[in-house]
Tab-separated table of C-alpha atoms in Angstrom:
chain	number	residue	atom	x	y	z
A	1	MET	CA	152.877	115.452	66.739
A	2	MET	CA	151.808	118.739	68.273
A	3	GLN	CA	154.799	120.857	69.270
A	4	PHE	CA	154.630	123.852	71.582
A	5	THR	CA	157.310	126.446	72.052
A	6	GLU	CA	158.800	126.999	75.458
A	7	SER	CA	158.057	130.700	75.747
A	8	ILE	CA	154.761	132.467	75.240
A	9	PRO	CA	154.787	134.502	72.029
A	10	LEU	CA	152.861	137.731	71.875
A	11	PRO	CA	149.673	137.294	69.871
A	12	PRO	CA	150.100	138.103	66.174
A	13	SER	CA	148.556	141.281	64.874
A	14	HIS	CA	147.019	139.445	61.909
A	15	HIS	CA	145.928	135.869	61.375
A	16	GLU	CA	145.051	134.345	58.059
A	17	GLN	CA	141.976	132.574	59.376
A	18	VAL	CA	139.189	134.076	61.462
A	19	SER	CA	140.019	132.355	64.733
A	20	PRO	CA	138.441	132.704	68.176
A	21	PHE	CA	141.657	134.430	69.207
A	22	SER	CA	141.485	137.111	66.548
A	23	ILE	CA	137.830	137.747	67.324
A	24	LEU	CA	138.629	138.132	70.991
A	25	MET	CA	141.530	140.460	70.404
A	26	MET	CA	139.136	142.859	68.707
A	27	ASN	CA	137.251	143.087	71.974
A	28	LYS	CA	139.023	145.739	74.007
A	29	SER	CA	137.584	144.445	77.258
A	30	ILE	CA	140.568	142.119	77.597
A	31	SER	CA	142.206	144.971	79.493
A	32	THR	CA	139.310	145.181	81.910
A	33	ASN	CA	138.963	141.556	82.866
A	34	ASN	CA	138.590	142.501	86.509
A	35	GLN	CA	135.030	143.549	85.659
A	36	ILE	CA	133.999	140.039	84.637
A	37	GLN	CA	130.337	139.436	85.298
A	38	ARG	CA	128.682	136.183	86.259
A	39	ALA	CA	126.491	134.753	83.542
A	40	ARG	CA	125.128	131.842	85.572
A	41	PRO	CA	121.381	132.374	85.637
A	42	TRP	CA	118.884	131.666	88.301
A	43	PRO	CA	116.180	129.463	86.753
A	44	GLY	CA	113.805	131.397	84.504
A	45	PHE	CA	116.177	134.301	83.797
A	46	HIS	CA	116.894	134.954	80.129
A	47	THR	CA	120.525	135.052	79.021
A	48	SER	CA	122.074	135.588	75.613
A	49	LYS	CA	123.600	132.584	73.898
A	50	SER	CA	126.076	134.690	71.938
A	51	LEU	CA	129.780	134.672	72.701
A	52	GLY	CA	129.277	137.734	74.868
A	53	THR	CA	131.840	139.880	76.606
A	54	ILE	CA	135.289	138.394	76.921
A	55	GLY	CA	135.567	136.889	80.361
A	56	ASP	CA	131.904	136.089	80.925
A	57	THR	CA	130.949	132.466	81.412
A	58	ASN	CA	129.654	131.813	77.900
A	59	CYS	CA	132.791	133.298	76.372
A	60	MET	CA	135.081	131.259	78.607
A	61	GLU	CA	133.234	128.063	77.763
A	62	GLN	CA	133.505	128.786	74.030
A	63	LEU	CA	137.227	129.523	74.342
A	64	LEU	CA	137.756	126.221	76.144
A	65	VAL	CA	135.794	124.385	73.446
A	66	HIS	CA	137.829	126.029	70.647
A	67	CYS	CA	141.029	125.190	72.501
A	68	ALA	CA	139.998	121.563	72.967
A	69	ASN	CA	139.187	121.286	69.254
A	70	ALA	CA	142.554	122.839	68.361
A	71	ILE	CA	144.417	120.384	70.595
A	72	GLU	CA	142.483	117.418	69.189
A	73	SER	CA	143.226	118.537	65.606
A	74	ASN	CA	146.907	119.182	66.416
A	75	ASP	CA	146.636	122.884	65.615
A	76	ALA	CA	149.366	123.970	68.028
A	77	THR	CA	149.395	127.613	66.905
A	78	LEU	CA	145.694	128.175	67.495
A	79	ALA	CA	145.723	126.191	70.732
A	80	GLN	CA	148.614	128.268	72.051
A	81	GLN	CA	146.873	131.515	71.126
A	82	ILE	CA	143.673	130.565	72.925
A	83	LEU	CA	145.569	129.328	75.965
A	84	TRP	CA	147.395	132.655	76.051
A	85	VAL	CA	144.051	134.474	76.205
A	86	LEU	CA	142.656	132.112	78.833
A	87	ASN	CA	145.743	132.505	80.983
A	88	ASN	CA	145.209	136.269	80.987
A	89	ILE	CA	141.500	136.294	81.774
A	90	ALA	CA	141.258	133.319	84.178
A	91	PRO	CA	143.662	133.781	87.115
A	92	PRO	CA	143.658	131.057	89.788
A	93	ASP	CA	142.725	133.595	92.477
A	94	GLY	CA	139.932	135.325	90.546
A	95	ASP	CA	136.166	135.042	90.916
A	96	SER	CA	134.408	131.689	90.764
A	97	ASN	CA	134.056	131.697	86.961
A	98	GLN	CA	137.734	132.549	86.521
A	99	ARG	CA	138.850	129.832	88.932
A	100	LEU	CA	136.582	127.312	87.201
A	101	THR	CA	138.064	128.228	83.821
A	102	CYS	CA	141.578	128.092	85.239
A	103	GLY	CA	140.923	124.504	86.303
A	104	PHE	CA	139.953	123.594	82.740
A	105	LEU	CA	142.946	125.521	81.385
A	106	ARG	CA	145.269	123.356	83.499
A	107	ALA	CA	143.524	120.203	82.334
A	108	LEU	CA	143.805	121.139	78.655
A	109	ILE	CA	147.529	121.814	79.057
A	110	VAL	CA	147.965	118.380	80.663
A	111	ARG	CA	146.076	116.837	77.748
A	112	ALA	CA	148.174	118.770	75.232
A	113	ALA	CA	151.325	117.498	76.931
A	114	LYS	CA	150.184	113.946	76.209
A	115	ILE	CA	149.949	114.787	72.499
A	116	GLY	CA	153.136	116.773	72.049
A	117	THR	CA	156.030	118.378	73.859
A	118	CYS	CA	154.242	120.961	75.950
A	119	LYS	CA	156.309	123.514	77.806
A	120	LEU	CA	153.633	126.124	77.303
A	121	LEU	CA	153.066	128.855	79.877
A	122	THR	CA	155.683	127.473	82.265
A	123	ALA	CA	156.673	130.977	83.305
A	124	ASN	CA	153.206	132.394	83.859
A	125	LEU	CA	151.069	129.353	84.596
A	126	ASN	CA	152.257	128.280	88.012
A	127	HIS	CA	148.872	126.934	89.032
A	128	SER	CA	149.744	123.538	90.451
A	129	MET	CA	147.410	122.242	93.146
A	130	GLU	CA	148.036	119.145	95.219
A	131	THR	CA	145.237	117.223	96.863
A	132	HIS	CA	145.369	117.250	100.644
A	133	LYS	CA	145.433	114.206	102.915
A	134	PHE	CA	142.909	114.871	105.664
A	135	SER	CA	142.990	113.863	109.273
A	136	ILE	CA	139.719	112.455	110.605
A	137	ILE	CA	138.864	115.740	112.296
A	138	GLU	CA	139.745	117.758	109.198
A	139	LEU	CA	137.666	115.511	106.955
A	140	ALA	CA	134.665	115.638	109.302
A	141	SER	CA	134.829	119.438	109.339
A	142	PHE	CA	135.383	119.510	105.585
A	143	VAL	CA	132.294	117.379	104.915
A	144	ASP	CA	130.180	119.534	107.241
A	145	LEU	CA	130.966	122.711	105.279
A	146	THR	CA	128.396	122.012	102.582
A	147	PRO	CA	125.363	119.774	101.927
A	148	TRP	CA	127.224	118.182	98.999
A	149	HIS	CA	127.845	115.046	101.066
A	150	ARG	CA	125.603	115.714	104.072
A	151	PHE	CA	122.515	115.621	101.863
A	152	GLY	CA	123.267	112.024	100.870
A	153	PHE	CA	124.203	111.059	104.426
A	154	THR	CA	120.954	112.402	105.855
A	155	ALA	CA	118.680	110.971	103.159
A	156	ALA	CA	120.385	107.566	103.213
A	157	ASN	CA	120.446	107.239	106.992
A	158	GLY	CA	116.714	107.946	107.204
A	159	ALA	CA	115.916	105.275	104.623
A	160	ILE	CA	118.284	102.768	106.243
A	161	LEU	CA	116.846	103.243	109.742
A	162	GLU	CA	113.336	102.522	108.490
A	163	ALA	CA	114.417	99.472	106.498
A	164	VAL	CA	116.303	97.794	109.369
A	165	GLU	CA	113.699	98.363	112.075
A	166	GLY	CA	113.275	95.213	114.150
A	167	TYR	CA	116.482	93.489	113.025
A	168	SER	CA	118.894	92.348	115.729
A	169	ILE	CA	121.869	92.273	113.350
A	170	ILE	CA	122.572	94.943	110.737
A	171	HIS	CA	125.276	94.357	108.140
A	172	ILE	CA	126.227	97.600	106.385
A	173	VAL	CA	128.376	97.351	103.263
A	174	ASP	CA	129.791	100.814	102.638
A	175	PHE	CA	130.870	101.838	99.136
A	176	SER	CA	131.665	105.432	100.036
A	177	LEU	CA	133.972	108.136	98.752
A	178	THR	CA	134.079	109.864	102.145
A	179	HIS	CA	135.709	107.167	104.280
A	180	CYS	CA	132.744	106.262	106.513
A	181	MET	CA	131.976	109.869	107.499
A	182	GLN	CA	128.288	108.924	107.264
A	183	ILE	CA	128.534	106.103	109.799
A	184	PRO	CA	128.839	107.937	113.172
A	185	THR	CA	125.503	109.729	112.666
A	186	LEU	CA	123.893	106.422	111.695
A	187	ILE	CA	125.336	104.732	114.798
A	188	ASP	CA	123.993	107.565	116.942
A	189	ALA	CA	120.500	107.026	115.573
A	190	ILE	CA	120.678	103.239	115.859
A	191	SER	CA	121.738	103.498	119.504
A	192	ASN	CA	118.427	105.215	120.334
A	193	ARG	CA	116.156	102.448	119.028
A	194	LEU	CA	113.313	101.593	121.413
A	195	GLU	CA	114.031	97.851	121.120
A	196	GLY	CA	117.682	98.441	121.987
A	197	PRO	CA	120.765	98.685	119.769
A	198	PRO	CA	121.537	95.828	117.370
A	199	LEU	CA	124.863	94.265	116.525
A	200	VAL	CA	126.326	96.254	113.633
A	201	LYS	CA	128.647	94.647	111.112
A	202	LEU	CA	130.415	97.204	108.950
A	203	THR	CA	132.172	96.059	105.778
A	204	VAL	CA	134.071	98.766	103.929
A	205	ALA	CA	135.101	98.583	100.286
A	206	GLY	CA	138.605	99.983	100.602
A	207	ALA	CA	139.286	101.391	97.136
A	208	THR	CA	142.848	100.788	96.015
A	209	GLU	CA	142.768	103.934	93.826
A	210	ASP	CA	143.729	107.299	95.309
A	211	LEU	CA	140.528	109.297	95.026
A	212	PRO	CA	139.981	112.649	96.732
A	213	PRO	CA	139.169	113.384	99.470
A	214	MET	CA	142.106	111.340	100.762
A	215	LEU	CA	142.664	110.268	104.356
A	216	ASP	CA	145.978	110.311	106.222
A	217	LEU	CA	145.386	107.082	108.163
A	218	SER	CA	144.785	103.456	107.257
A	219	TYR	CA	141.391	101.812	107.138
A	220	GLU	CA	142.440	99.631	110.054
A	221	GLU	CA	143.019	102.734	112.159
A	222	LEU	CA	139.740	104.199	110.920
A	223	GLY	CA	137.939	100.993	111.857
A	224	ALA	CA	139.347	101.071	115.381
A	225	LYS	CA	138.061	104.620	115.834
A	226	LEU	CA	134.614	103.675	114.568
A	227	VAL	CA	134.424	100.629	116.846
A	228	ASN	CA	135.376	102.794	119.836
A	229	PHE	CA	132.796	105.384	118.872
A	230	ALA	CA	130.091	102.717	118.583
A	231	ARG	CA	131.075	101.305	121.965
A	232	SER	CA	130.671	104.769	123.490
A	233	ARG	CA	127.056	104.634	122.228
A	234	ASN	CA	126.532	101.118	123.629
A	235	VAL	CA	126.528	99.626	120.125
A	236	MET	CA	128.594	96.541	119.427
A	237	MET	CA	130.325	96.820	116.070
A	238	GLU	CA	132.393	94.470	113.952
A	239	PHE	CA	134.554	96.149	111.321
A	240	ARG	CA	136.369	94.785	108.326
A	241	VAL	CA	137.834	96.353	105.213
A	242	ILE	CA	138.141	94.514	101.894
A	243	PRO	CA	140.730	96.074	99.553
A	244	SER	CA	139.016	96.312	96.212
A	245	SER	CA	139.181	98.176	92.922
A	246	SER	CA	136.435	100.044	91.137
A	247	SER	CA	138.103	99.105	87.834
A	248	ASP	CA	136.703	95.547	88.071
A	249	GLY	CA	133.431	96.419	89.769
A	250	PHE	CA	134.673	95.772	93.330
A	251	SER	CA	134.792	92.054	92.545
A	252	ASN	CA	136.683	91.202	95.773
A	253	VAL	CA	133.910	92.665	97.890
A	254	ILE	CA	131.199	91.002	95.814
A	255	GLU	CA	132.837	87.580	96.073
A	256	GLN	CA	133.287	87.759	99.852
A	257	LEU	CA	129.717	88.974	100.308
A	258	ARG	CA	128.453	86.148	98.113
A	259	VAL	CA	130.229	83.534	100.226
A	260	GLN	CA	129.099	85.133	103.480
A	261	ASN	CA	125.528	85.418	102.221
A	262	LEU	CA	125.307	81.637	101.967
A	263	ILE	CA	125.298	81.433	105.772
A	264	ARG	CA	123.255	84.576	106.416
A	265	PRO	CA	120.488	83.823	108.926
A	266	GLU	CA	116.998	84.290	107.515
A	267	ASN	CA	115.096	87.281	108.914
A	268	GLY	CA	117.778	87.782	111.536
A	269	GLU	CA	120.225	89.974	109.658
A	270	ALA	CA	119.523	93.042	107.559
A	271	LEU	CA	121.898	93.586	104.642
A	272	VAL	CA	122.356	97.253	103.765
A	273	ILE	CA	124.254	98.289	100.637
A	274	ASN	CA	125.250	101.945	100.964
A	275	CYS	CA	126.645	103.508	97.774
A	276	HIS	CA	127.795	107.098	98.224
A	277	MET	CA	129.437	108.703	95.187
A	278	MET	CA	131.549	105.638	94.497
A	279	LEU	CA	129.759	103.653	91.790
A	280	HIS	CA	130.537	106.163	89.042
A	281	TYR	CA	134.168	105.059	89.284
A	282	ILE	CA	133.142	101.638	87.971
A	283	PRO	CA	133.738	101.512	84.181
A	284	GLU	CA	130.389	102.009	82.459
A	285	GLU	CA	130.969	99.959	79.304
A	286	THR	CA	133.389	97.041	79.046
A	287	THR	CA	133.573	93.775	77.143
A	288	LEU	CA	134.825	90.995	79.376
A	289	SER	CA	134.247	87.612	80.933
A	290	ASN	CA	131.834	87.801	83.836
A	291	ARG	CA	133.945	87.196	86.940
A	292	PHE	CA	130.840	87.064	89.110
A	293	THR	CA	129.156	84.163	87.295
A	294	SER	CA	132.071	82.551	85.374
A	295	GLU	CA	130.075	83.102	82.174
A	296	CYS	CA	131.321	84.849	79.064
A	297	THR	CA	129.279	87.965	78.381
A	298	THR	CA	129.433	91.402	76.840
A	299	ASN	CA	128.344	93.796	79.525
A	300	SER	CA	129.383	96.731	81.622
A	301	PHE	CA	130.921	96.324	85.051
A	302	ARG	CA	128.163	98.578	86.385
A	303	THR	CA	125.452	96.240	85.157
A	304	MET	CA	127.309	93.230	86.510
A	305	PHE	CA	127.863	94.905	89.871
A	306	LEU	CA	124.183	95.758	90.325
A	307	LYS	CA	123.050	92.290	89.281
A	308	ALA	CA	125.517	90.730	91.719
A	309	ILE	CA	124.191	92.976	94.496
A	310	ARG	CA	120.633	91.952	93.599
A	311	ASN	CA	121.590	88.287	93.917
A	312	LEU	CA	122.567	88.971	97.535
A	313	ASP	CA	118.911	89.840	98.243
A	314	PRO	CA	119.722	92.990	100.259
A	315	THR	CA	117.243	94.576	102.642
A	316	ILE	CA	117.869	97.987	101.078
A	317	VAL	CA	120.247	99.604	98.602
A	318	VAL	CA	120.857	103.339	98.823
A	319	LEU	CA	122.493	105.017	95.834
A	320	VAL	CA	123.669	108.632	96.109
A	321	ASP	CA	125.693	110.354	93.405
A	322	GLU	CA	126.297	113.581	91.501
A	323	ASP	CA	123.689	114.320	88.841
A	324	ALA	CA	125.768	114.904	85.709
A	325	ASP	CA	127.009	113.012	82.655
A	326	PHE	CA	130.776	112.678	82.071
A	327	THR	CA	130.639	109.450	80.056
A	328	SER	CA	130.925	110.755	76.496
A	329	ASN	CA	133.890	109.568	74.447
A	330	ASN	CA	133.913	112.988	72.775
A	331	LEU	CA	136.198	115.462	74.559
A	332	VAL	CA	134.140	118.560	73.739
A	333	CYS	CA	130.925	116.925	74.968
A	334	ARG	CA	132.615	116.005	78.243
A	335	LEU	CA	134.107	119.480	78.555
A	336	ARG	CA	130.738	121.175	78.101
A	337	SER	CA	129.029	118.817	80.531
A	338	ALA	CA	131.727	119.219	83.165
A	339	PHE	CA	131.931	123.002	82.752
A	340	ASN	CA	128.171	123.356	83.130
A	341	TYR	CA	128.166	121.217	86.270
A	342	LEU	CA	131.394	122.027	88.082
A	343	TRP	CA	130.685	125.769	88.213
A	344	ILE	CA	128.431	124.828	91.135
A	345	PRO	CA	131.121	123.928	93.707
A	346	TYR	CA	133.137	127.000	92.700
A	347	ASP	CA	130.055	129.186	93.079
A	348	THR	CA	129.101	127.729	96.442
A	349	VAL	CA	132.586	127.945	97.941
A	350	ASP	CA	132.392	131.732	97.912
A	351	THR	CA	129.490	131.510	100.375
A	352	PHE	CA	131.299	129.620	103.121
A	353	LEU	CA	135.090	129.867	102.777
A	354	PRO	CA	137.168	133.053	102.663
A	355	ARG	CA	139.668	133.688	99.881
A	356	GLY	CA	143.093	132.302	100.747
A	357	SER	CA	141.909	129.864	103.431
A	358	LYS	CA	143.513	126.425	103.604
A	359	GLN	CA	140.143	124.684	103.456
A	360	ARG	CA	139.284	126.561	100.272
A	361	GLN	CA	142.561	125.465	98.691
A	362	TRP	CA	141.849	121.848	99.650
A	363	TYR	CA	138.268	122.061	98.397
A	364	GLU	CA	139.225	123.499	95.013
A	365	ALA	CA	142.204	121.176	94.589
A	366	ASP	CA	139.799	118.247	94.763
A	367	ILE	CA	137.595	119.859	92.089
A	368	CYS	CA	140.664	120.433	89.906
A	369	TRP	CA	141.559	116.764	90.275
A	370	LYS	CA	138.121	115.882	88.948
A	371	ILE	CA	138.386	118.349	86.051
A	372	GLU	CA	141.799	117.043	85.037
A	373	ASN	CA	140.633	113.453	85.159
A	374	VAL	CA	137.589	114.200	82.984
A	375	ILE	CA	139.472	116.313	80.430
A	376	ALA	CA	143.080	115.139	80.297
A	377	HIS	CA	142.725	111.361	80.537
A	378	GLU	CA	141.257	108.569	78.461
A	379	GLY	CA	140.762	104.836	78.795
A	380	LEU	CA	141.273	103.221	82.185
A	381	HIS	CA	142.931	106.398	83.491
A	382	ARG	CA	139.681	108.353	83.122
A	383	LEU	CA	138.003	107.398	86.385
A	384	GLU	CA	135.416	110.184	86.658
A	385	ARG	CA	132.485	108.809	84.665
A	386	LEU	CA	129.403	110.370	86.215
A	387	GLU	CA	126.001	109.320	84.935
A	388	PRO	CA	122.772	111.270	85.525
A	389	LYS	CA	120.061	110.042	87.862
A	390	SER	CA	117.850	108.879	85.005
A	391	GLN	CA	120.537	106.457	83.818
A	392	TRP	CA	121.138	105.011	87.291
A	393	VAL	CA	117.385	104.622	87.829
A	394	GLN	CA	117.155	102.606	84.632
A	395	ARG	CA	120.152	100.507	85.647
A	396	MET	CA	118.552	99.704	89.013
A	397	ARG	CA	115.269	98.737	87.372
A	398	ASN	CA	117.075	96.546	84.870
A	399	ALA	CA	118.750	94.779	87.807
A	400	ASN	CA	115.291	93.961	89.263
A	401	PHE	CA	115.084	96.592	91.981
A	402	ARG	CA	112.113	98.822	92.680
A	403	SER	CA	112.253	102.280	94.204
A	404	SER	CA	111.228	102.433	97.861
A	405	GLY	CA	111.509	106.197	98.215
A	406	PHE	CA	111.853	108.302	101.348
A	407	SER	CA	109.366	108.932	104.130
A	408	GLU	CA	108.024	112.374	105.015
A	409	GLU	CA	110.030	112.194	108.226
A	410	GLY	CA	113.177	111.521	106.239
A	411	VAL	CA	112.451	114.421	103.885
A	412	THR	CA	111.933	116.708	106.881
A	413	GLU	CA	115.333	115.688	108.244
A	414	VAL	CA	116.952	116.644	104.944
A	415	LYS	CA	115.167	119.998	104.913
A	416	ASN	CA	116.286	120.730	108.477
A	417	MET	CA	119.866	119.920	107.506
A	418	LEU	CA	119.702	122.285	104.527
A	419	ASP	CA	118.496	125.087	106.801
A	420	GLU	CA	121.946	125.004	108.434
A	421	HIS	CA	123.600	126.043	105.164
A	422	ALA	CA	123.667	129.099	102.911
A	423	ALA	CA	120.655	130.302	100.973
A	424	GLY	CA	120.668	128.872	97.471
A	425	TRP	CA	120.572	125.213	98.439
A	426	GLY	CA	117.247	123.513	97.791
A	427	LEU	CA	115.496	120.162	97.746
A	428	LYS	CA	113.113	118.732	95.198
A	429	LYS	CA	111.332	115.406	94.893
A	430	ASP	CA	111.573	113.650	91.554
A	431	GLU	CA	109.084	110.770	91.641
A	432	LYS	CA	110.275	108.833	94.713
A	433	ASP	CA	113.804	110.256	94.654
A	434	LEU	CA	115.362	113.319	96.284
A	435	VAL	CA	117.556	115.853	94.484
A	436	LEU	CA	119.794	118.478	96.069
A	437	THR	CA	119.834	121.722	94.081
A	438	TRP	CA	121.912	124.901	93.997
A	439	LYS	CA	120.045	127.931	92.640
A	440	GLY	CA	117.654	125.503	90.984
A	441	HIS	CA	120.317	123.378	89.277
A	442	ASN	CA	120.542	119.658	90.092
A	443	VAL	CA	123.607	118.770	92.144
A	444	VAL	CA	123.285	115.395	93.913
A	445	PHE	CA	120.522	112.778	93.857
A	446	ALA	CA	119.525	110.210	96.477
A	447	THR	CA	117.619	107.013	95.643
A	448	ALA	CA	116.557	104.033	97.773
A	449	TRP	CA	115.823	100.559	96.391
A	450	VAL	CA	114.567	97.148	97.462
A	451	PRO	CA	114.578	93.885	95.481
A	452	LEU	CA	111.545	93.077	93.349
């Protein structure tokens, strides 16, 4: 069992092995860590792949990797030495690279605590961050700060509006991380249809897990607000929430939709499946009995979920998610993938929120939650299992969907939305899909699908 001491020892002057710590201590720039430079490149810029100056991004990533390896191999001495260095060069109120690294430092300490008795850095590492419970107004303002969610909202709403044109009843099934924040804009657009507003049925998959961003009111209260908003736009809305868990592929929602679909009027009701950054919480590989078909099979809940959705014969399925891969069973692989993706929200936050603001604390606490879940947890407790767009595209094709893409009008709407935000955000088309970028790096993808 790995054992850590309660106090932080000063680093030894000599070490028998050539460790990352001893190499770093030979670099005198540890005393000038305030001059840390960003190593994140804009696309096309050449950067060195060497360890580099202590405190630059490449160095911090390598330190985190060495620390993770030390923790996994139960080398408490080396792990403690590296954590000591990281704690000195990555303060929680530093620049974006330092704050990113600090988030991973916290997560590694939590992981180490699961292996041994970790009282490490208790005096100097008071970096606890609690996720905030938002009011509706706070969450709406929070979502509007960045295109991170608005990109998916705008792209999805455009595709949905085109798919449901002419239908008198629209049933929207919302698998969304952002508590229906997309829906008011969609209702607004629906209310302006030339043929008049339809009846809107909104079914919400109320996740039983606490996933940030968290809301400070119940789904019943949220539903009442949405119904009142729709009424103010002369749209009749029916709202229901189905408590369901991502851990079993939202089986409660699937079952109720399956029963309801048996009496769905032909050509009179559009069925919209809206998936916004929620499906990656479904376990990606599991051996189990198929609860959807009562057959025994070896499959993933994700595959089963998509096949069950296909059997409902939806009018359109919109899938929006973050374009990264956190599924590896290897800790170092996950750490590298997460580090090279989650620098983006830390980098962007400096463009729109001042240091010390409450919103910035809330924003970064949610990122830290994600980092800790990816790094510190395993098994069913590791909920953050992002897959890249290419993998989701293949999953959708395997479930007998074909890509329907986005119209030029829809793309223009997304571009206009991005113009409201800081320079650095961009949009690219990848076959029929849309991808939000930050300084050329993929951030979020949006795809639209119809049954074959």
